[in-house]
Amino acid sequence: WDLPAKDAFDLLQAIYEIPKDKYKERLNTLSELLDVTKMLQTQIRRLSLGERMKMELIGAILHWPSVIFLDEPTIGLDVLAAHNLREFLRVFNQKEKSTIILTSHNMDDIERLCSRVLILRDGTLVYDGTPSGLTEQGARSFRVRFLVSPEKSELVSLAGVSDKDVTIEKEETGAGATARFSVKTEQIVPILQALISKYQISDMGIEEQSLENVIHRLYESDKLR
């Protein structure tokens, strides 16, 4: 902890027998991409968590590995640091063609970095495909604003959906309310027709289901939808 990161990198150069010219070029490239050039001579213990994680990442790929394993790479990072780290990994993957395998509970990591997603549930592989494939299978978020706040039980019965597929956000005035339905695309028109027949609607919209919600529903269900 009392040594600067540069000393640790010099040791890694010797261990992996990286030629000096390549080592210098790679270190300059990596430190610039991760914006830590000015910190290479700073004692490790004086760095923030995000800065230490960046240094660890540099140390892990100085020898240009063909496969990189990352476990929760953005955990503990602030929004800007996480964004910069994701952008670095994306660029490195494209330029060097390294295979990056990562585990993460952060859906931004998955959506912005991964071309292939594997989801495990109780030790069983339940999905193997693209992130977009998950959201295409998942429900849409169908939003309806009512002039008068309805009862949730009435909406569930009228729409013919389960209780967990409907959420209601009441307005501060206590009059109107906005209901959100998590349903398949083909269910939207019949549900809207049923709602219009009984309630006054002032606004509506259809939103793509987030990857996080799709995966949440996947783990709740008995089988992959």
Coordinates of N, CA and C in Angstrom, one line a residue:
W1 N 0.8 -1.2 0.0 CA 0.0 0.0 0.0 C 0.9 1.3 0.0
D2 N 2.1 1.2 0.5 CA 3.0 2.3 0.5 C 3.7 2.5 -0.8
L3 N 3.6 1.6 -1.7 CA 4.2 1.7 -3.0 C 3.3 2.3 -4.0
P4 N 3.8 3.1 -5.0 CA 2.9 3.6 -6.1 C 2.6 2.5 -7.1
A5 N 1.5 2.7 -7.8 CA 1.1 1.7 -8.8 C 2.2 1.4 -9.8
K6 N 2.9 2.4 -10.2 CA 4.0 2.3 -11.2 C 5.0 1.2 -10.8
D7 N 5.3 1.1 -9.5 CA 6.2 0.1 -9.1 C 5.6 -1.3 -9.2
A8 N 4.3 -1.5 -9.0 CA 3.7 -2.7 -9.2 C 3.7 -3.1 -10.6
F9 N 3.4 -2.2 -11.5 CA 3.4 -2.4 -12.9 C 4.8 -2.8 -13.4
D10 N 5.8 -2.2 -12.9 CA 7.2 -2.6 -13.3 C 7.5 -4.1 -12.9
L11 N 6.9 -4.5 -11.7 CA 7.1 -5.9 -11.3 C 6.4 -6.8 -12.3
L12 N 5.2 -6.4 -12.7 CA 4.4 -7.3 -13.6 C 5.1 -7.3 -15.0
Q13 N 5.8 -6.3 -15.4 CA 6.5 -6.3 -16.6 C 7.6 -7.4 -16.6
A14 N 8.3 -7.5 -15.4 CA 9.3 -8.5 -15.3 C 8.8 -9.9 -15.2
I15 N 7.6 -10.1 -14.5 CA 7.0 -11.4 -14.4 C 6.6 -11.9 -15.7
Y16 N 5.9 -11.1 -16.5 CA 5.4 -11.5 -17.8 C 6.4 -11.3 -19.0
E17 N 7.5 -10.8 -18.6 CA 8.6 -10.6 -19.6 C 8.1 -9.8 -20.8
I18 N 7.5 -8.6 -20.5 CA 7.0 -7.8 -21.5 C 8.1 -6.9 -22.0
P19 N 8.4 -6.8 -23.3 CA 9.5 -5.9 -23.8 C 9.2 -4.5 -23.4
K20 N 10.3 -3.8 -23.1 CA 10.2 -2.5 -22.5 C 9.4 -1.5 -23.4
D21 N 9.6 -1.5 -24.7 CA 8.9 -0.6 -25.6 C 7.4 -0.9 -25.6
K22 N 7.1 -2.2 -25.6 CA 5.6 -2.5 -25.6 C 5.0 -2.2 -24.2
Y23 N 5.8 -2.4 -23.1 CA 5.3 -2.1 -21.8 C 5.0 -0.6 -21.6
K24 N 5.9 0.2 -22.1 CA 5.7 1.6 -22.0 C 4.5 2.1 -22.8
E25 N 4.4 1.5 -24.0 CA 3.3 1.9 -24.9 C 1.9 1.5 -24.3
R26 N 1.9 0.3 -23.8 CA 0.6 -0.2 -23.2 C 0.2 0.6 -21.9
L27 N 1.2 0.8 -21.1 CA 0.9 1.5 -19.9 C 0.4 2.9 -20.1
N28 N 1.0 3.6 -21.1 CA 0.6 4.9 -21.5 C -0.8 4.9 -22.1
T29 N -1.1 3.9 -22.9 CA -2.4 3.8 -23.5 C -3.5 3.5 -22.5
L30 N -3.2 2.5 -21.6 CA -4.2 2.2 -20.6 C -4.4 3.3 -19.5
S31 N -3.4 3.9 -19.1 CA -3.5 5.0 -18.1 C -4.2 6.2 -18.7
E32 N -4.1 6.5 -20.0 CA -4.8 7.6 -20.6 C -6.2 7.2 -20.8
L33 N -6.5 6.0 -21.2 CA -7.9 5.6 -21.4 C -8.7 5.6 -20.1
L34 N -8.0 5.2 -19.0 CA -8.7 5.2 -17.7 C -8.5 6.5 -16.9
D35 N -7.8 7.4 -17.5 CA -7.6 8.8 -16.9 C -6.9 8.7 -15.5
V36 N -5.8 7.9 -15.4 CA -5.0 7.8 -14.2 C -3.6 8.1 -14.4
T37 N -3.2 8.7 -15.5 CA -1.8 9.0 -15.8 C -1.1 9.8 -14.6
K38 N -1.8 10.8 -14.1 CA -1.2 11.6 -13.1 C -1.1 10.9 -11.7
M39 N -1.7 9.7 -11.6 CA -1.7 9.0 -10.3 C -0.8 7.8 -10.2
L40 N 0.0 7.6 -11.3 CA 0.8 6.4 -11.4 C 1.9 6.4 -10.3
Q41 N 2.3 7.6 -9.8 CA 3.4 7.7 -8.8 C 2.8 7.9 -7.4
T42 N 1.4 7.8 -7.3 CA 0.8 8.0 -6.0 C 0.7 6.7 -5.2
Q43 N 1.0 6.8 -3.9 CA 0.8 5.6 -3.1 C -0.6 5.0 -3.2
I44 N -0.6 3.7 -3.3 CA -1.9 3.0 -3.5 C -2.9 3.3 -2.4
R45 N -2.4 3.5 -1.1 CA -3.3 3.7 0.0 C -3.9 5.1 -0.1
R46 N -3.4 6.0 -0.9 CA -3.9 7.3 -1.1 C -4.9 7.5 -2.2
L47 N -5.1 6.4 -2.9 CA -6.1 6.4 -4.0 C -7.5 6.1 -3.6
S48 N -8.5 6.6 -4.3 CA -9.9 6.2 -4.0 C -10.2 4.8 -4.5
L49 N -11.3 4.3 -4.1 CA -11.7 2.9 -4.5 C -11.7 2.8 -6.0
G50 N -12.3 3.8 -6.6 CA -12.4 3.8 -8.1 C -11.1 3.8 -8.8
E51 N -10.2 4.6 -8.2 CA -8.8 4.7 -8.8 C -8.0 3.4 -8.6
R52 N -8.2 2.8 -7.4 CA -7.5 1.5 -7.2 C -8.0 0.4 -8.1
M53 N -9.3 0.4 -8.4 CA -9.9 -0.6 -9.3 C -9.4 -0.4 -10.7
K54 N -9.2 0.9 -11.1 CA -8.6 1.1 -12.4 C -7.2 0.6 -12.5
M55 N -6.4 0.9 -11.4 CA -5.0 0.4 -11.4 C -5.0 -1.2 -11.4
E56 N -5.9 -1.8 -10.7 CA -6.0 -3.3 -10.7 C -6.3 -3.8 -12.1
L57 N -7.2 -3.1 -12.8 CA -7.5 -3.5 -14.2 C -6.3 -3.3 -15.1
I58 N -5.6 -2.3 -15.0 CA -4.4 -2.1 -15.8 C -3.4 -3.2 -15.5
G59 N -3.2 -3.6 -14.2 CA -2.3 -4.6 -13.9 C -2.7 -6.0 -14.4
A60 N -4.0 -6.2 -14.6 CA -4.6 -7.4 -15.1 C -4.4 -7.6 -16.6
I61 N -4.3 -6.5 -17.3 CA -4.3 -6.6 -18.8 C -3.0 -6.1 -19.4
L62 N -2.0 -5.8 -18.6 CA -0.8 -5.3 -19.2 C -0.1 -6.2 -20.1
H63 N -0.3 -7.5 -19.9 CA 0.3 -8.5 -20.7 C -0.6 -8.9 -21.9
W64 N -1.6 -8.1 -22.1 CA -2.6 -8.3 -23.3 C -3.1 -9.8 -23.3
P65 N -3.9 -10.2 -22.3 CA -4.5 -11.5 -22.2 C -5.6 -11.7 -23.3
S66 N -5.8 -12.9 -23.8 CA -6.8 -13.1 -24.8 C -8.2 -13.3 -24.2
V67 N -8.2 -13.7 -22.9 CA -9.4 -13.8 -22.1 C -9.3 -13.1 -20.8
I68 N -10.3 -12.3 -20.5 CA -10.3 -11.5 -19.2 C -11.6 -11.8 -18.4
F69 N -11.4 -12.3 -17.2 CA -12.6 -12.5 -16.3 C -12.7 -11.4 -15.3
L70 N -13.9 -10.8 -15.3 CA -14.2 -9.7 -14.4 C -15.4 -10.0 -13.5
D71 N -15.2 -9.8 -12.2 CA -16.3 -10.1 -11.2 C -16.8 -8.7 -10.7
E72 N -18.0 -8.3 -11.0 CA -18.6 -7.1 -10.6 C -17.6 -5.9 -10.8
P73 N -17.3 -5.6 -12.1 CA -16.2 -4.7 -12.3 C -16.5 -3.2 -11.9
T74 N -17.8 -2.9 -11.8 CA -18.2 -1.5 -11.5 C -18.7 -1.3 -10.1
I75 N -18.7 -2.4 -9.3 CA -19.2 -2.2 -7.9 C -18.4 -1.2 -7.1
G76 N -19.1 -0.4 -6.4 CA -18.4 0.6 -5.6 C -18.0 1.9 -6.3
L77 N -18.2 1.9 -7.7 CA -17.7 3.1 -8.4 C -18.9 4.1 -8.5
D78 N -18.5 5.4 -8.6 CA -19.5 6.4 -8.8 C -19.9 6.3 -10.3
V79 N -21.0 7.1 -10.6 CA -21.6 7.0 -12.0 C -20.6 7.3 -13.1
L80 N -19.8 8.4 -12.9 CA -18.8 8.7 -13.9 C -17.7 7.7 -14.1
A81 N -17.2 7.2 -12.9 CA -16.1 6.2 -13.0 C -16.6 4.9 -13.6
A82 N -17.9 4.5 -13.3 CA -18.4 3.3 -13.9 C -18.6 3.5 -15.4
H83 N -19.1 4.6 -15.8 CA -19.2 4.9 -17.2 C -17.9 4.8 -18.0
N84 N -16.9 5.5 -17.4 CA -15.5 5.5 -18.0 C -14.9 4.1 -18.1
L85 N -15.2 3.3 -17.1 CA -14.7 1.9 -17.1 C -15.3 1.1 -18.1
R86 N -16.7 1.2 -18.3 CA -17.4 0.5 -19.3 C -16.9 0.9 -20.7
E87 N -16.7 2.2 -20.9 CA -16.3 2.6 -22.2 C -14.9 2.1 -22.5
F88 N -14.0 2.0 -21.5 CA -12.7 1.5 -21.7 C -12.8 0.0 -22.1
L89 N -13.6 -0.8 -21.4 CA -13.7 -2.2 -21.7 C -14.3 -2.4 -23.1
R90 N -15.2 -1.6 -23.5 CA -15.8 -1.7 -24.8 C -14.8 -1.4 -25.9
V91 N -14.0 -0.4 -25.7 CA -13.0 0.0 -26.7 C -11.9 -1.1 -26.7
F92 N -11.4 -1.5 -25.6 CA -10.4 -2.6 -25.5 C -10.8 -3.8 -26.2
N93 N -12.1 -4.2 -26.0 CA -12.6 -5.4 -26.6 C -12.6 -5.3 -28.1
Q94 N -13.0 -4.1 -28.6 CA -13.1 -3.9 -30.1 C -11.7 -3.9 -30.7
K95 N -10.8 -3.2 -30.0 CA -9.4 -3.0 -30.6 C -8.6 -4.3 -30.5
E96 N -8.6 -4.9 -29.4 CA -7.7 -6.1 -29.1 C -8.4 -7.4 -29.4
K97 N -9.7 -7.4 -29.5 CA -10.4 -8.7 -29.8 C -10.3 -9.7 -28.6
S98 N -10.1 -9.2 -27.4 CA -10.0 -10.1 -26.3 C -11.5 -10.5 -25.9
T99 N -11.6 -11.7 -25.4 CA -12.9 -12.2 -24.9 C -13.0 -11.7 -23.4
I100 N -14.1 -11.0 -23.1 CA -14.3 -10.5 -21.7 C -15.5 -11.2 -21.2
I101 N -15.3 -11.9 -20.1 CA -16.4 -12.6 -19.4 C -16.6 -11.9 -18.0
L102 N -17.8 -11.4 -17.8 CA -18.0 -10.7 -16.6 C -19.3 -11.2 -15.9
T103 N -19.3 -11.1 -14.6 CA -20.5 -11.3 -13.8 C -20.9 -9.9 -13.2
S104 N -22.2 -9.7 -13.2 CA -22.6 -8.4 -12.6 C -24.1 -8.4 -12.3
H105 N -24.5 -7.7 -11.2 CA -25.9 -7.4 -10.9 C -26.3 -6.1 -11.4
N106 N -25.4 -5.3 -12.0 CA -25.7 -4.0 -12.6 C -26.1 -4.2 -14.0
M107 N -27.4 -3.9 -14.3 CA -27.9 -4.1 -15.7 C -27.2 -3.2 -16.7
D108 N -26.7 -2.0 -16.3 CA -26.0 -1.1 -17.2 C -24.8 -1.8 -17.7
D109 N -24.1 -2.6 -16.9 CA -22.9 -3.3 -17.3 C -23.3 -4.3 -18.5
I110 N -24.4 -5.0 -18.2 CA -24.9 -6.0 -19.2 C -25.3 -5.4 -20.5
E111 N -26.1 -4.4 -20.4 CA -26.7 -3.8 -21.6 C -25.7 -3.1 -22.5
R112 N -24.7 -2.4 -21.8 CA -23.7 -1.6 -22.6 C -22.5 -2.4 -23.0
L113 N -22.2 -3.6 -22.4 CA -21.0 -4.3 -22.7 C -21.2 -5.6 -23.4
C114 N -22.2 -6.3 -23.1 CA -22.3 -7.7 -23.4 C -23.1 -8.0 -24.7
S115 N -22.5 -8.8 -25.6 CA -23.1 -9.2 -26.8 C -23.8 -10.6 -26.6
R116 N -23.5 -11.2 -25.5 CA -24.1 -12.5 -25.1 C -24.3 -12.6 -23.6
V117 N -25.5 -13.1 -23.2 CA -25.9 -13.1 -21.8 C -26.2 -14.5 -21.4
L118 N -25.7 -15.0 -20.3 CA -26.1 -16.3 -19.8 C -26.7 -16.1 -18.4
I119 N -27.9 -16.6 -18.2 CA -28.6 -16.4 -16.9 C -28.8 -17.7 -16.2
L120 N -28.3 -17.8 -14.9 CA -28.4 -19.0 -14.1 C -29.5 -18.8 -13.1
R121 N -30.3 -19.8 -12.9 CA -31.3 -19.8 -11.8 C -31.2 -21.2 -11.1
D122 N -30.9 -21.2 -9.8 CA -30.8 -22.4 -9.1 C -29.8 -23.4 -9.7
G123 N -28.7 -22.9 -10.3 CA -27.7 -23.7 -10.9 C -28.0 -24.2 -12.3
T124 N -29.2 -23.8 -12.8 CA -29.6 -24.2 -14.2 C -29.5 -23.0 -15.1
L125 N -29.0 -23.2 -16.3 CA -28.9 -22.2 -17.4 C -30.3 -22.0 -17.9
V126 N -30.9 -20.8 -17.8 CA -32.3 -20.6 -18.2 C -32.3 -19.7 -19.4
Y127 N -31.2 -19.0 -19.7 CA -31.2 -18.2 -20.9 C -29.8 -18.1 -21.4
D128 N -29.6 -18.1 -22.8 CA -28.3 -18.0 -23.4 C -28.6 -17.3 -24.8
G129 N -28.3 -16.0 -24.8 CA -28.6 -15.2 -26.0 C -28.2 -13.8 -25.8
T130 N -28.7 -12.9 -26.7 CA -28.4 -11.5 -26.7 C -29.2 -10.8 -25.6
P131 N -28.8 -9.6 -25.1 CA -29.6 -8.8 -24.2 C -30.9 -8.4 -24.9
S132 N -30.8 -8.0 -26.2 CA -32.0 -7.6 -26.9 C -33.0 -8.7 -27.0
G133 N -32.5 -10.0 -27.1 CA -33.4 -11.1 -27.1 C -34.2 -11.2 -25.9
L134 N -33.7 -10.9 -24.8 CA -34.4 -10.9 -23.5 C -35.5 -9.9 -23.5
T135 N -35.2 -8.7 -23.9 CA -36.3 -7.6 -23.8 C -37.3 -7.9 -24.9
E136 N -37.0 -8.5 -26.0 CA -38.0 -8.8 -27.0 C -39.0 -9.9 -26.4
Q137 N -38.5 -10.8 -25.6 CA -39.3 -11.8 -25.0 C -40.2 -11.2 -23.9
G138 N -39.7 -10.2 -23.3 CA -40.3 -9.7 -22.1 C -41.5 -8.8 -22.4
A139 N -42.2 -8.4 -21.3 CA -43.4 -7.6 -21.5 C -43.1 -6.2 -21.8
R140 N -44.1 -5.4 -22.3 CA -43.9 -4.0 -22.5 C -44.6 -3.3 -21.2
S141 N -44.1 -2.1 -20.9 CA -44.7 -1.3 -19.9 C -45.7 -0.4 -20.5
F142 N -46.9 -0.7 -20.2 CA -48.1 0.1 -20.8 C -48.6 1.0 -19.7
R143 N -48.5 2.3 -20.0 CA -48.9 3.3 -19.0 C -50.2 4.0 -19.4
V144 N -51.1 4.1 -18.4 CA -52.4 4.8 -18.6 C -52.7 5.7 -17.5
R145 N -53.0 7.0 -17.8 CA -53.4 8.0 -16.8 C -54.9 8.2 -16.7
F146 N -55.5 8.0 -15.6 CA -56.9 8.1 -15.4 C -57.3 9.4 -14.7
L147 N -58.4 10.0 -15.1 CA -58.9 11.2 -14.5 C -59.3 11.0 -13.0
V148 N -59.9 9.8 -12.8 CA -60.3 9.4 -11.4 C -59.6 8.1 -11.1
S149 N -59.0 8.1 -9.9 CA -58.2 6.9 -9.5 C -59.0 5.7 -9.3
P150 N -58.7 4.6 -10.1 CA -59.5 3.4 -10.0 C -58.9 2.5 -8.9
E151 N -59.6 1.4 -8.5 CA -59.1 0.4 -7.6 C -58.2 -0.5 -8.3
K152 N -57.2 -1.0 -7.7 CA -56.3 -1.9 -8.4 C -57.0 -3.2 -8.8
S153 N -57.8 -3.7 -7.9 CA -58.5 -4.9 -8.1 C -59.4 -4.9 -9.3
E154 N -60.0 -3.7 -9.5 CA -60.9 -3.5 -10.7 C -60.1 -3.5 -12.0
L155 N -58.9 -2.9 -12.0 CA -58.0 -2.9 -13.2 C -57.5 -4.3 -13.5
V156 N -57.2 -5.1 -12.4 CA -56.7 -6.4 -12.6 C -57.8 -7.3 -13.3
S157 N -59.0 -7.2 -12.7 CA -60.1 -7.9 -13.3 C -60.5 -7.5 -14.7
L158 N -60.5 -6.2 -14.9 CA -60.9 -5.7 -16.2 C -59.9 -6.1 -17.3
A159 N -58.6 -6.0 -17.0 CA -57.6 -6.2 -17.9 C -57.3 -7.7 -18.1
G160 N -57.7 -8.5 -17.1 CA -57.5 -10.0 -17.2 C -56.0 -10.3 -17.0
V161 N -55.3 -9.6 -16.1 CA -53.9 -9.9 -15.8 C -53.8 -10.2 -14.3
S162 N -52.6 -10.6 -13.9 CA -52.3 -10.9 -12.5 C -52.0 -9.6 -11.7
D163 N -52.2 -9.7 -10.4 CA -52.0 -8.5 -9.5 C -50.6 -7.9 -9.7
K164 N -49.6 -8.8 -9.8 CA -48.2 -8.3 -9.9 C -47.9 -7.6 -11.2
D165 N -48.8 -7.7 -12.2 CA -48.6 -7.0 -13.5 C -49.1 -5.6 -13.5
V166 N -49.7 -5.1 -12.4 CA -50.3 -3.8 -12.4 C -49.7 -3.0 -11.2
T167 N -49.3 -1.8 -11.4 CA -48.9 -0.9 -10.3 C -49.6 0.4 -10.5
I168 N -50.0 1.1 -9.4 CA -50.8 2.3 -9.5 C -50.0 3.4 -8.7
E169 N -49.9 4.6 -9.4 CA -49.2 5.7 -8.8 C -50.3 6.8 -8.7
K170 N -50.7 7.1 -7.5 CA -51.8 8.1 -7.3 C -51.2 9.5 -7.3
E171 N -51.9 10.5 -7.8 CA -51.5 11.8 -7.9 C -51.6 12.5 -6.5
E172 N -50.8 13.5 -6.3 CA -50.9 14.2 -5.0 C -52.2 14.8 -4.7
T173 N -52.9 15.2 -5.8 CA -54.2 15.8 -5.6 C -55.3 14.8 -5.1
G174 N -55.0 13.6 -5.3 CA -55.9 12.5 -4.8 C -57.0 12.2 -5.8
A175 N -57.0 12.9 -6.9 CA -58.1 12.6 -7.9 C -57.6 11.5 -8.9
G176 N -56.7 11.9 -9.8 CA -56.3 11.0 -10.8 C -55.2 10.1 -10.4
A177 N -54.8 9.2 -11.3 CA -53.8 8.2 -11.0 C -53.2 7.6 -12.3
T178 N -52.0 7.1 -12.2 CA -51.4 6.5 -13.4 C -51.1 5.0 -13.1
A179 N -51.6 4.2 -14.0 CA -51.4 2.7 -13.8 C -50.4 2.2 -14.8
R180 N -49.6 1.3 -14.4 CA -48.6 0.7 -15.3 C -48.9 -0.8 -15.4
F181 N -49.0 -1.3 -16.7 CA -49.3 -2.7 -16.9 C -48.1 -3.3 -17.5
S182 N -47.6 -4.4 -17.0 CA -46.5 -5.2 -17.6 C -47.1 -6.3 -18.4
V183 N -47.3 -6.2 -19.7 CA -48.0 -7.1 -20.5 C -47.3 -7.3 -21.9
K184 N -47.7 -8.4 -22.6 CA -47.2 -8.6 -23.9 C -47.8 -7.6 -24.9
T185 N -47.1 -7.4 -26.0 CA -47.5 -6.4 -26.9 C -48.9 -6.6 -27.4
E186 N -49.2 -7.9 -27.7 CA -50.6 -8.2 -28.3 C -51.7 -8.0 -27.3
Q187 N -51.4 -7.8 -26.0 CA -52.4 -7.6 -25.0 C -52.8 -6.2 -24.8
I188 N -52.0 -5.3 -25.4 CA -52.2 -3.8 -25.1 C -53.6 -3.3 -25.7
V189 N -53.9 -3.6 -26.9 CA -55.1 -3.1 -27.5 C -56.3 -3.6 -26.8
P190 N -56.5 -4.9 -26.6 CA -57.7 -5.4 -25.9 C -57.8 -4.8 -24.5
I191 N -56.7 -4.6 -23.8 CA -56.7 -4.0 -22.4 C -57.2 -2.5 -22.5
L192 N -56.6 -1.8 -23.5 CA -57.0 -0.4 -23.6 C -58.5 -0.3 -24.0
Q193 N -59.0 -1.1 -24.8 CA -60.4 -1.1 -25.2 C -61.3 -1.3 -24.0
A194 N -60.9 -2.3 -23.1 CA -61.6 -2.6 -21.9 C -61.6 -1.4 -20.9
L195 N -60.4 -0.8 -20.8 CA -60.3 0.4 -19.9 C -61.1 1.6 -20.3
I196 N -61.1 1.9 -21.7 CA -61.8 3.0 -22.2 C -63.3 2.8 -22.0
S197 N -63.8 1.6 -22.0 CA -65.2 1.3 -21.9 C -65.8 1.7 -20.5
K198 N -64.8 1.8 -19.5 CA -65.3 2.1 -18.1 C -64.7 3.3 -17.5
Y199 N -63.5 3.7 -17.9 CA -62.8 4.9 -17.3 C -62.5 6.0 -18.3
Q200 N -62.4 7.2 -17.7 CA -61.9 8.3 -18.6 C -60.4 8.4 -18.5
I201 N -59.8 8.3 -19.7 CA -58.3 8.3 -19.8 C -57.8 9.6 -20.4
S202 N -56.8 10.2 -19.7 CA -56.3 11.5 -20.2 C -55.0 11.3 -20.9
D203 N -54.3 10.2 -20.7 CA -53.0 10.0 -21.4 C -52.6 8.5 -21.4
M204 N -51.7 8.1 -22.3 CA -51.3 6.8 -22.3 C -49.9 6.7 -23.0
G205 N -49.2 5.6 -22.8 CA -47.9 5.5 -23.5 C -47.4 4.0 -23.4
I206 N -46.5 3.7 -24.3 CA -46.0 2.3 -24.3 C -44.4 2.5 -24.2
E207 N -43.8 1.8 -23.2 CA -42.4 1.9 -23.0 C -41.8 0.5 -23.1
E208 N -40.6 0.4 -23.6 CA -39.8 -0.9 -23.6 C -39.6 -1.3 -22.2
Q209 N -39.7 -2.5 -21.9 CA -39.4 -3.1 -20.6 C -37.9 -3.0 -20.3
S210 N -37.5 -2.6 -19.2 CA -36.1 -2.6 -18.9 C -35.6 -4.0 -18.7
L211 N -34.3 -4.2 -19.0 CA -33.6 -5.5 -18.8 C -33.8 -6.0 -17.4
E212 N -33.7 -5.0 -16.5 CA -33.8 -5.4 -15.0 C -35.1 -6.0 -14.7
N213 N -36.2 -5.4 -15.2 CA -37.5 -5.9 -15.0 C -37.8 -7.2 -15.7
V214 N -37.2 -7.4 -16.9 CA -37.4 -8.7 -17.6 C -36.7 -9.8 -16.8
I215 N -35.5 -9.6 -16.3 CA -34.8 -10.6 -15.6 C -35.5 -10.9 -14.2
H216 N -36.0 -9.8 -13.6 CA -36.8 -10.0 -12.4 C -38.0 -10.9 -12.6
R217 N -38.7 -10.7 -13.7 CA -39.9 -11.5 -14.0 C -39.4 -12.9 -14.3
L218 N -38.3 -13.1 -15.0 CA -37.7 -14.4 -15.3 C -37.5 -15.2 -14.1
Y219 N -36.9 -14.6 -13.1 CA -36.6 -15.3 -11.9 C -37.8 -15.7 -11.1
E220 N -38.9 -14.8 -11.2 CA -40.1 -15.1 -10.5 C -41.0 -16.2 -11.2
S221 N -40.8 -16.3 -12.4 CA -41.6 -17.3 -13.2 C -41.1 -18.7 -13.0
D222 N -42.0 -19.7 -13.3 CA -41.6 -21.1 -13.1 C -40.8 -21.6 -14.3
K223 N -40.9 -20.9 -15.4 CA -40.2 -21.3 -16.6 C -39.9 -20.0 -17.5
L224 N -39.0 -20.1 -18.4 CA -38.7 -19.0 -19.3 C -39.9 -18.7 -20.2
R225 N -40.2 -17.4 -20.2 CA -41.4 -17.0 -21.1 C -40.9 -16.7 -22.4

